[in-house]
PDB file of C-alpha atoms in Angstrom:
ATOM      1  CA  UNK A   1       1.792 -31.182 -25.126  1.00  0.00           C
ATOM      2  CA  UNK A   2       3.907 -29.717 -23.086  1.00  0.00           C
ATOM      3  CA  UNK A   3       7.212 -27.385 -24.697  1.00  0.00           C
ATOM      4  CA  UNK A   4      10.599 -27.397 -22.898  1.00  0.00           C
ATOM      5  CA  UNK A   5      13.162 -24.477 -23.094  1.00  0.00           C
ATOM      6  CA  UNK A   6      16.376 -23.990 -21.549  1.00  0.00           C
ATOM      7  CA  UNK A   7      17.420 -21.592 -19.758  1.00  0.00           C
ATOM      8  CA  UNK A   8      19.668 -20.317 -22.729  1.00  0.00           C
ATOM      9  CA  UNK A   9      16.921 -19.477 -24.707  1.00  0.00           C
ATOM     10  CA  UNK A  10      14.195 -17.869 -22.411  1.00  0.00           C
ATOM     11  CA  UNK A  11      16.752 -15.310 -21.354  1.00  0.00           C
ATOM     12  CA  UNK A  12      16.696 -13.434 -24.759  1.00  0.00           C
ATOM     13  CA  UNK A  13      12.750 -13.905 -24.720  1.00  0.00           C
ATOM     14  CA  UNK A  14      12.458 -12.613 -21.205  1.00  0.00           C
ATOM     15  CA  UNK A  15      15.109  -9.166 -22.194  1.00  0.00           C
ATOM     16  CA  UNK A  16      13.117  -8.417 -25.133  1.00  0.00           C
ATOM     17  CA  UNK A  17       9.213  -8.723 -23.613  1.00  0.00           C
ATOM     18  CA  UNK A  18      10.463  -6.669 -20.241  1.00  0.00           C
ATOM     19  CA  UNK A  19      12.051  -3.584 -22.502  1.00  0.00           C
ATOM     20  CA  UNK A  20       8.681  -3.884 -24.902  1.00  0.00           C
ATOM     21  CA  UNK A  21       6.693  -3.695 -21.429  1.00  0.00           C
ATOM     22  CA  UNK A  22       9.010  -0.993 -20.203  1.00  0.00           C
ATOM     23  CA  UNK A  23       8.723   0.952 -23.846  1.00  0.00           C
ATOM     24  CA  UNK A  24       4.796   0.794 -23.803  1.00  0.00           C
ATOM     25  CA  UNK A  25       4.121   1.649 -20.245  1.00  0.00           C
ATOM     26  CA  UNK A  26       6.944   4.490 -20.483  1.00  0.00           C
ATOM     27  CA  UNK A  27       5.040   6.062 -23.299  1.00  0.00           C
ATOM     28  CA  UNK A  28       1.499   5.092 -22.863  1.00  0.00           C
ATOM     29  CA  UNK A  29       1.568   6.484 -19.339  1.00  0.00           C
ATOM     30  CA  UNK A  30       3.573   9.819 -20.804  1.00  0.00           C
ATOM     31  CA  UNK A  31       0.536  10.337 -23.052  1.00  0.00           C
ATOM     32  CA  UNK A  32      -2.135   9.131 -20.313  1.00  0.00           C
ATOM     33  CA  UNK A  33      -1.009  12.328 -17.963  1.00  0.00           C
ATOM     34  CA  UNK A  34      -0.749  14.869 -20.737  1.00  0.00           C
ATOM     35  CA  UNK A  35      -3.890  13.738 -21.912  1.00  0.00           C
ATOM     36  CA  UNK A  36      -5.750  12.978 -18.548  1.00  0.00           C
ATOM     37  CA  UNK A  37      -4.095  15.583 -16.661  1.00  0.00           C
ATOM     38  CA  UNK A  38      -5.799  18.705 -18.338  1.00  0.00           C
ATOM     39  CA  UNK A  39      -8.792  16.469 -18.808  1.00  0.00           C
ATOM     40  CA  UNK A  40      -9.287  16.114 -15.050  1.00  0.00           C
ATOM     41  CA  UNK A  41      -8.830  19.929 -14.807  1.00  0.00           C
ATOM     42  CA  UNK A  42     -11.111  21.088 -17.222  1.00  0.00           C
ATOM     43  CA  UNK A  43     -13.465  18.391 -14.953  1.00  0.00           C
ATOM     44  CA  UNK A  44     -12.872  20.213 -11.769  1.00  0.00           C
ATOM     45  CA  UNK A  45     -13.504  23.679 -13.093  1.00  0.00           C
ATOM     46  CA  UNK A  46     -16.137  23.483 -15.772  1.00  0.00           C
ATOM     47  CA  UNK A  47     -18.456  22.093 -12.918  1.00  0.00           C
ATOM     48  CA  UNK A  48     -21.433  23.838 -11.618  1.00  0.00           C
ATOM     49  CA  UNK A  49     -19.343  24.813  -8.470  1.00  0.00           C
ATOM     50  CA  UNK A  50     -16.451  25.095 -10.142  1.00  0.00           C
ATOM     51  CA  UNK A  51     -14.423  27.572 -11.246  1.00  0.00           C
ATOM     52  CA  UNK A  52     -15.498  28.301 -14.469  1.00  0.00           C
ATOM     53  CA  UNK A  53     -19.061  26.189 -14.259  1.00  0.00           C
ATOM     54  CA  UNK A  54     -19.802  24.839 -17.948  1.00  0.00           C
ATOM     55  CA  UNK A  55     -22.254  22.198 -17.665  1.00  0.00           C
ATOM     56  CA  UNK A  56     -22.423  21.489 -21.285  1.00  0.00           C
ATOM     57  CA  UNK A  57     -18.886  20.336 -21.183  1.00  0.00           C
ATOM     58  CA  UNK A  58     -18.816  18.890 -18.409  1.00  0.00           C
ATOM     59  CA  UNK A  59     -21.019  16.769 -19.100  1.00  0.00           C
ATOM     60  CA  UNK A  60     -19.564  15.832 -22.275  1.00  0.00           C
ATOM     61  CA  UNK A  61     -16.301  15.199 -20.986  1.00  0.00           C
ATOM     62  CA  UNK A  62     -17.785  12.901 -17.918  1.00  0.00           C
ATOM     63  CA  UNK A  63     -19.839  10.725 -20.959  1.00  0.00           C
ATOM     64  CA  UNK A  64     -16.674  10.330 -22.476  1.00  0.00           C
ATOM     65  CA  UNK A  65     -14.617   9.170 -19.678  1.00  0.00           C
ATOM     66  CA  UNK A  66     -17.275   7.078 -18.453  1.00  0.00           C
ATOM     67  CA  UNK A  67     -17.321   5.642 -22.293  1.00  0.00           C
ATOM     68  CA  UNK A  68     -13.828   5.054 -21.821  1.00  0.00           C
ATOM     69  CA  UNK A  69     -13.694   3.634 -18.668  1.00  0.00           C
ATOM     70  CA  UNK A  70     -16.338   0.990 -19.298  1.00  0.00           C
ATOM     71  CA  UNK A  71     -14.656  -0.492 -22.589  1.00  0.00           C
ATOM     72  CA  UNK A  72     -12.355  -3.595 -22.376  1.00  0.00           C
ATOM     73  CA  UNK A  73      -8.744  -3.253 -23.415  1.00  0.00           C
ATOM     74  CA  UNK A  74      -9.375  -5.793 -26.389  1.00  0.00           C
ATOM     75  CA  UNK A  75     -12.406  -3.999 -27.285  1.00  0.00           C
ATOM     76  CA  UNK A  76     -10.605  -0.725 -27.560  1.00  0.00           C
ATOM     77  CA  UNK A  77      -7.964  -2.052 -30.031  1.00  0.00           C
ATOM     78  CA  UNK A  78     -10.128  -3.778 -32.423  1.00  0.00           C
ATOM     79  CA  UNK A  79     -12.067  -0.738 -32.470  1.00  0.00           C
ATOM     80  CA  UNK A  80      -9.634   1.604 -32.880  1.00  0.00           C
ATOM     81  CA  UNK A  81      -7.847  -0.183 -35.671  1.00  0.00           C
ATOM     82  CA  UNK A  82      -8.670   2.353 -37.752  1.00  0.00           C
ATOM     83  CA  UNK A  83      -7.131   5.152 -35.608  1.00  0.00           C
ATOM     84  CA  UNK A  84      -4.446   2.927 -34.657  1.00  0.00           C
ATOM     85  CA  UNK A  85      -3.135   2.693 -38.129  1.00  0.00           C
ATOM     86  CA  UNK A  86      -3.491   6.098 -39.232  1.00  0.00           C
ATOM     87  CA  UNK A  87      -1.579   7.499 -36.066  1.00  0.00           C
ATOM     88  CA  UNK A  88       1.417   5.493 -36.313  1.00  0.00           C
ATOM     89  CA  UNK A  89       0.695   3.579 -39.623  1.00  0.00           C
ATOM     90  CA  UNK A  90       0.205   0.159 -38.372  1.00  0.00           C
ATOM     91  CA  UNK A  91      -1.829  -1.857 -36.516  1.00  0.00           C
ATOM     92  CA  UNK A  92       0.988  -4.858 -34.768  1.00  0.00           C
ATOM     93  CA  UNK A  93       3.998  -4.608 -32.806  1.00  0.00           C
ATOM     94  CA  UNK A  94       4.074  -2.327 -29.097  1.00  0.00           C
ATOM     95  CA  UNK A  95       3.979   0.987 -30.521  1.00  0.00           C
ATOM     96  CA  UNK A  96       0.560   0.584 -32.235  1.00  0.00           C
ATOM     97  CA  UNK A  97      -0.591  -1.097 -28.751  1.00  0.00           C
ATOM     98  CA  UNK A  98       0.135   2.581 -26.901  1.00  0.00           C
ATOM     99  CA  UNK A  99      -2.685   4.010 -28.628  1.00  0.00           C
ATOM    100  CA  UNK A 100      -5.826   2.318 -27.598  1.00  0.00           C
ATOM    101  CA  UNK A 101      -3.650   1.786 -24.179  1.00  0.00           C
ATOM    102  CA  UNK A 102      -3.082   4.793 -23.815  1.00  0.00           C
ATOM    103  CA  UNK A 103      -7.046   5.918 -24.990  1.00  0.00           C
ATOM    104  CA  UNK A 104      -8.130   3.502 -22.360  1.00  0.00           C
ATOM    105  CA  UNK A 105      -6.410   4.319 -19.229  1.00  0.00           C
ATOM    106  CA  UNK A 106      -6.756   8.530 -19.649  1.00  0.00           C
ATOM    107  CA  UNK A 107     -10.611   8.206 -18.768  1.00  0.00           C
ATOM    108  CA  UNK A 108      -9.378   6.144 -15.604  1.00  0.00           C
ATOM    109  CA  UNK A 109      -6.373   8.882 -14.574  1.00  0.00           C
ATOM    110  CA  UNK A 110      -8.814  12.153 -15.483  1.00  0.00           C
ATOM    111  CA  UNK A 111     -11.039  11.296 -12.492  1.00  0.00           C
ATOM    112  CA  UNK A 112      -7.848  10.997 -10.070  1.00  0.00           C
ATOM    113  CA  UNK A 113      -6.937  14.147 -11.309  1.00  0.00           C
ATOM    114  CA  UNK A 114     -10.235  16.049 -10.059  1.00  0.00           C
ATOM    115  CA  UNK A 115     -10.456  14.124  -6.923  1.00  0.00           C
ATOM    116  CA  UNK A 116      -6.984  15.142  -5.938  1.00  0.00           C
ATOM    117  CA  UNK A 117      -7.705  18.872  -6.799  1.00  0.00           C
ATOM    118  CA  UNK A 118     -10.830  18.577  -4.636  1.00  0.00           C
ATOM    119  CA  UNK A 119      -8.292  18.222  -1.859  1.00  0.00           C
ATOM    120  CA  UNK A 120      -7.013  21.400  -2.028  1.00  0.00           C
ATOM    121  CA  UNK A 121      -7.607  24.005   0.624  1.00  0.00           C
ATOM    122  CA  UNK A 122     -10.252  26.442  -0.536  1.00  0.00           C
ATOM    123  CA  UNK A 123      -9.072  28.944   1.119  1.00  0.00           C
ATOM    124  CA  UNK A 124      -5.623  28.880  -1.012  1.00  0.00           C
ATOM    125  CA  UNK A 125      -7.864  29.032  -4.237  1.00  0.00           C
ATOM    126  CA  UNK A 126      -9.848  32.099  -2.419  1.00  0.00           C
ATOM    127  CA  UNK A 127      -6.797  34.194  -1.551  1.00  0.00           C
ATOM    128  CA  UNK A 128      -5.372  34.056  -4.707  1.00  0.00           C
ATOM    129  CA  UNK A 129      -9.098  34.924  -6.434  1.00  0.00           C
ATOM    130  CA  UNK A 130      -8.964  38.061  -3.929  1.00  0.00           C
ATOM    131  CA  UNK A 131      -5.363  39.086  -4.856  1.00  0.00           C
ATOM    132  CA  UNK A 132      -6.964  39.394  -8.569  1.00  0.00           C
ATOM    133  CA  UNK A 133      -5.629  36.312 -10.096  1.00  0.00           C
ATOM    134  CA  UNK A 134      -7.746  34.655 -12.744  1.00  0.00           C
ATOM    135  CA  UNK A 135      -8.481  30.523 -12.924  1.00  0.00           C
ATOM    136  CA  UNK A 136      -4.882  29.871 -14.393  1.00  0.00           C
ATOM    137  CA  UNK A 137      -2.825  31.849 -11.365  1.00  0.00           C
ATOM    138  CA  UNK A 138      -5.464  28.997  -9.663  1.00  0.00           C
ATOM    139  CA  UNK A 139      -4.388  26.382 -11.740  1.00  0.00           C
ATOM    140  CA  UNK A 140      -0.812  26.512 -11.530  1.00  0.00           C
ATOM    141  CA  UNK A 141      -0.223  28.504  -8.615  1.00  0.00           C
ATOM    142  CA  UNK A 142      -2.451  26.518  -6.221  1.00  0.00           C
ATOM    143  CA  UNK A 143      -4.242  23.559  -7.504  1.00  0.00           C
ATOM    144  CA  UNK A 144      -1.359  21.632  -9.170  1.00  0.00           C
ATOM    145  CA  UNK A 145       0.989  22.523  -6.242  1.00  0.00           C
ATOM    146  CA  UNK A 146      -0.854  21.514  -3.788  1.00  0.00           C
ATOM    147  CA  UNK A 147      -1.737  18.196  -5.554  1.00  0.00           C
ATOM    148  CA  UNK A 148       1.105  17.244  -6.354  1.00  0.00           C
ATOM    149  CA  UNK A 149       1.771  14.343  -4.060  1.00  0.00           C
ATOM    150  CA  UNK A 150      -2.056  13.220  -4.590  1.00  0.00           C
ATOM    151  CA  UNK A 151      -1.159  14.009  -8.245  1.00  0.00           C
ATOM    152  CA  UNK A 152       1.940  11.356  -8.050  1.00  0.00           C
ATOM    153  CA  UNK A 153      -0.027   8.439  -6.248  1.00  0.00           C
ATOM    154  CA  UNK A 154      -2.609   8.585  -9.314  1.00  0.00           C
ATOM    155  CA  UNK A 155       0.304   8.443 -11.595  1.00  0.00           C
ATOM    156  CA  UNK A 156       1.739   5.688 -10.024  1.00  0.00           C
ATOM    157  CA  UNK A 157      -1.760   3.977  -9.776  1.00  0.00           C
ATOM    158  CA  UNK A 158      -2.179   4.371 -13.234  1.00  0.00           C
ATOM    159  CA  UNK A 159       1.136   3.126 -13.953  1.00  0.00           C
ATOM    160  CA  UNK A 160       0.550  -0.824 -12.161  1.00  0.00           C
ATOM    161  CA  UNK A 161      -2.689  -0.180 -13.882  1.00  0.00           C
ATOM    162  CA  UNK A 162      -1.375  -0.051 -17.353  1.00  0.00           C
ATOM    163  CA  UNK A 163       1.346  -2.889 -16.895  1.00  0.00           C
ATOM    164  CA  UNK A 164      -1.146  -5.376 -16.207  1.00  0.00           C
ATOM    165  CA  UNK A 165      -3.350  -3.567 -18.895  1.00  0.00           C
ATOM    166  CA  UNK A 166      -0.366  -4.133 -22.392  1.00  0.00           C
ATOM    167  CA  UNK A 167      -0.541  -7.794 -22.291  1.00  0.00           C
ATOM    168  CA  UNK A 168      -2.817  -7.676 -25.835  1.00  0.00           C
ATOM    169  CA  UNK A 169      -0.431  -5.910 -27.803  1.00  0.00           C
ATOM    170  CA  UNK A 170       3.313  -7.578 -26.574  1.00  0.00           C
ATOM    171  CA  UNK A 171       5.806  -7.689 -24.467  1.00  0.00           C
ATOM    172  CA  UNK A 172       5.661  -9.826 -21.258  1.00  0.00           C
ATOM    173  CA  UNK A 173       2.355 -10.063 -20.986  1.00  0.00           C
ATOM    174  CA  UNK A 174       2.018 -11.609 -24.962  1.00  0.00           C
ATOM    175  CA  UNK A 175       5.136 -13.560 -23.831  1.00  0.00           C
ATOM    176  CA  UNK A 176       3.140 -15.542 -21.358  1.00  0.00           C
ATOM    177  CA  UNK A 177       0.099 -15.952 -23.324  1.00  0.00           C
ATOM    178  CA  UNK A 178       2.106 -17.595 -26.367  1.00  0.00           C
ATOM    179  CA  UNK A 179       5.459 -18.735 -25.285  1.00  0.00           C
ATOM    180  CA  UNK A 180       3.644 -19.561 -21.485  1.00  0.00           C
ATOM    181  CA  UNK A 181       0.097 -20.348 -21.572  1.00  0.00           C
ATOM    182  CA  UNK A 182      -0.172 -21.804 -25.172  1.00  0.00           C
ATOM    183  CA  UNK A 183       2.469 -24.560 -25.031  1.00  0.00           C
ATOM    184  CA  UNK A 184       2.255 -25.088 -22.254  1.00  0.00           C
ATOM    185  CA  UNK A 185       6.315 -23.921 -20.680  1.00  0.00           C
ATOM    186  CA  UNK A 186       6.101 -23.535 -17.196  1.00  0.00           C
ATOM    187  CA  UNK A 187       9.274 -21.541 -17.464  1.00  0.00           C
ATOM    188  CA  UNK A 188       8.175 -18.862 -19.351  1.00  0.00           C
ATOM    189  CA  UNK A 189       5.448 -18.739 -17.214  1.00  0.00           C
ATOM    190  CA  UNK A 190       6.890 -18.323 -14.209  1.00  0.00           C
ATOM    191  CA  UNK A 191       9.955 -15.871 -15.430  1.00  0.00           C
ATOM    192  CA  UNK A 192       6.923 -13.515 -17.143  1.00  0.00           C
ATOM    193  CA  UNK A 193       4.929 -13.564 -13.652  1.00  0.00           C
ATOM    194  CA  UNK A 194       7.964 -12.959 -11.727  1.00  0.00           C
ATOM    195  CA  UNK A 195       8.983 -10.026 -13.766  1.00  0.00           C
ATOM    196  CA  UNK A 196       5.707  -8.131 -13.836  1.00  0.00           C
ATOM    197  CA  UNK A 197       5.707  -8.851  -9.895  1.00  0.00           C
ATOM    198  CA  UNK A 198       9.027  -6.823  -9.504  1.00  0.00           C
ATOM    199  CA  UNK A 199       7.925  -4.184 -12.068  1.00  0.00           C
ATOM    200  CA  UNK A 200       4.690  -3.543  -9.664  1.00  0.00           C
ATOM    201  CA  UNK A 201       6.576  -3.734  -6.702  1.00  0.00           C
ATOM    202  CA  UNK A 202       9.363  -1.686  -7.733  1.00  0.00           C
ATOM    203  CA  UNK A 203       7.118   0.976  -9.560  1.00  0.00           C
ATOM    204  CA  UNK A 204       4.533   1.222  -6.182  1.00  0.00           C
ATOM    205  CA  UNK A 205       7.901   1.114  -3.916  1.00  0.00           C
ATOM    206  CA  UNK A 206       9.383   3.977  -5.611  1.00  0.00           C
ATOM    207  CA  UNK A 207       5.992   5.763  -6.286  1.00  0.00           C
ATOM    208  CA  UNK A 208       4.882   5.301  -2.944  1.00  0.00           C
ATOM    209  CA  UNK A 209       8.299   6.962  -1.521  1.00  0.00           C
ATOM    210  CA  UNK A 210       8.151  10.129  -3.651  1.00  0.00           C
ATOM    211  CA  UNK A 211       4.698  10.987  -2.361  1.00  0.00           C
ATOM    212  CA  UNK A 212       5.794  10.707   1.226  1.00  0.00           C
ATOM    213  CA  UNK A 213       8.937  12.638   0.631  1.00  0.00           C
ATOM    214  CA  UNK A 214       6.670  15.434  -0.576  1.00  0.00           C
ATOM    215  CA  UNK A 215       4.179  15.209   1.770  1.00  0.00           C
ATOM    216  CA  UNK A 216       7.020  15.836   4.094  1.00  0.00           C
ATOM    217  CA  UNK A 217       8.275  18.531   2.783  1.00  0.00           C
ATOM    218  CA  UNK A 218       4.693  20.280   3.026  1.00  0.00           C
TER     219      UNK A 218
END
């Protein structure tokens, strides 16, 4: 049967599941990039061609993300239930839905990470190398640099990624499956899909124009 609510009273609903959306993303992608950042880096130079070739972790660290990148959101949080709870001492509400969020979408940014480094000039890396720096003058003289605006389209990638990816543990997303979907309120439907719509769009718009102002200053 179908549930009618005014106006009056989706607003409130509709405040409080955009800033839970906003406070997962916000963090979840803060710990994706400090997680998947160095992650894609150890990637790029622990292979055989790389900078510091180490197979054996290499390897590992590809098996992992692959792991990772195979596993269903709602797969990840029953699983890590466990994790979940002894990280931030429960397992409900947004901030226990960051964690398996979060441990799903750093196997998907890692991989960005190395492709964008492999986009860097070679011969940048090799004239530092023959100046006498060692792999971290590389690393943050050179490879990040350079990357930076291939760096920022993963991020922001990663970031529509991730609010289409929090719907299982609140916010807009849970809005619309309990408030929307389940009783059937075409207005709570429709304000939900309207407001992860402009989230994309504004966080690709804005994404999308920092690259090319760096690109342009390069």
């Amino acid at each position: 049967m179908r549930s009618s609510m005014s106006w009056e009273d989706l607003w409130p609903l509709l405040l409080d599941g955009t800033l839970d959306t906003l406070y997962m993303v916000g963090l979840a992608a803060l710990f994706t990039v400090l997680i998947g950042l160095p992650t894609g880096v150890l990637l790029f130079i622990s292979r055989a061609n790389g900078l510091a070739p180490m197979p054996k972790l290499n390897a590992l660290l590809g098996a992992v993300i692959n792991i990772g990148r195979s596993l269903p959101f709602i797969v990840l949080l029953i699983a890590l239930i466990p994790f979940t709870r002894l990280i931030v001492g429960t397992t409900l509400g947004s901030t226990a839905a960051i964690v398996p969020v979060t441990i799903g979408a750093f196997p998907f940014f890692a991989p960005l990470t190395e492709n964008a480094l492999d986009e860097v000039d070679y011969g940048r890396i090799e004239a530092i190398l023959s100046m006498g720096g060692n792999v971290w003058h590389v690393i943050f003289k050179s490879l990040l640099p350079e990357a930076l605006p291939t760096l920022l389209a993963g991020i922001t990638l990663t970031i529509v990624m991730l609010i289409g990816g929090v719907i299982g543990g609140g916010g807009l997303g849970d809005l619309a499956i309990r408030y929307g979907y389940q009783r059937f309120n075409n207005e709570v439907m429709f304000g939900t899909v309207l407001i992860l719509v402009a989230m994309v769009q504004g966080v690709q718009m804005a994404g999308d124009r920092l690259v090319r102002s760096l690109a342009h200053r390069r």
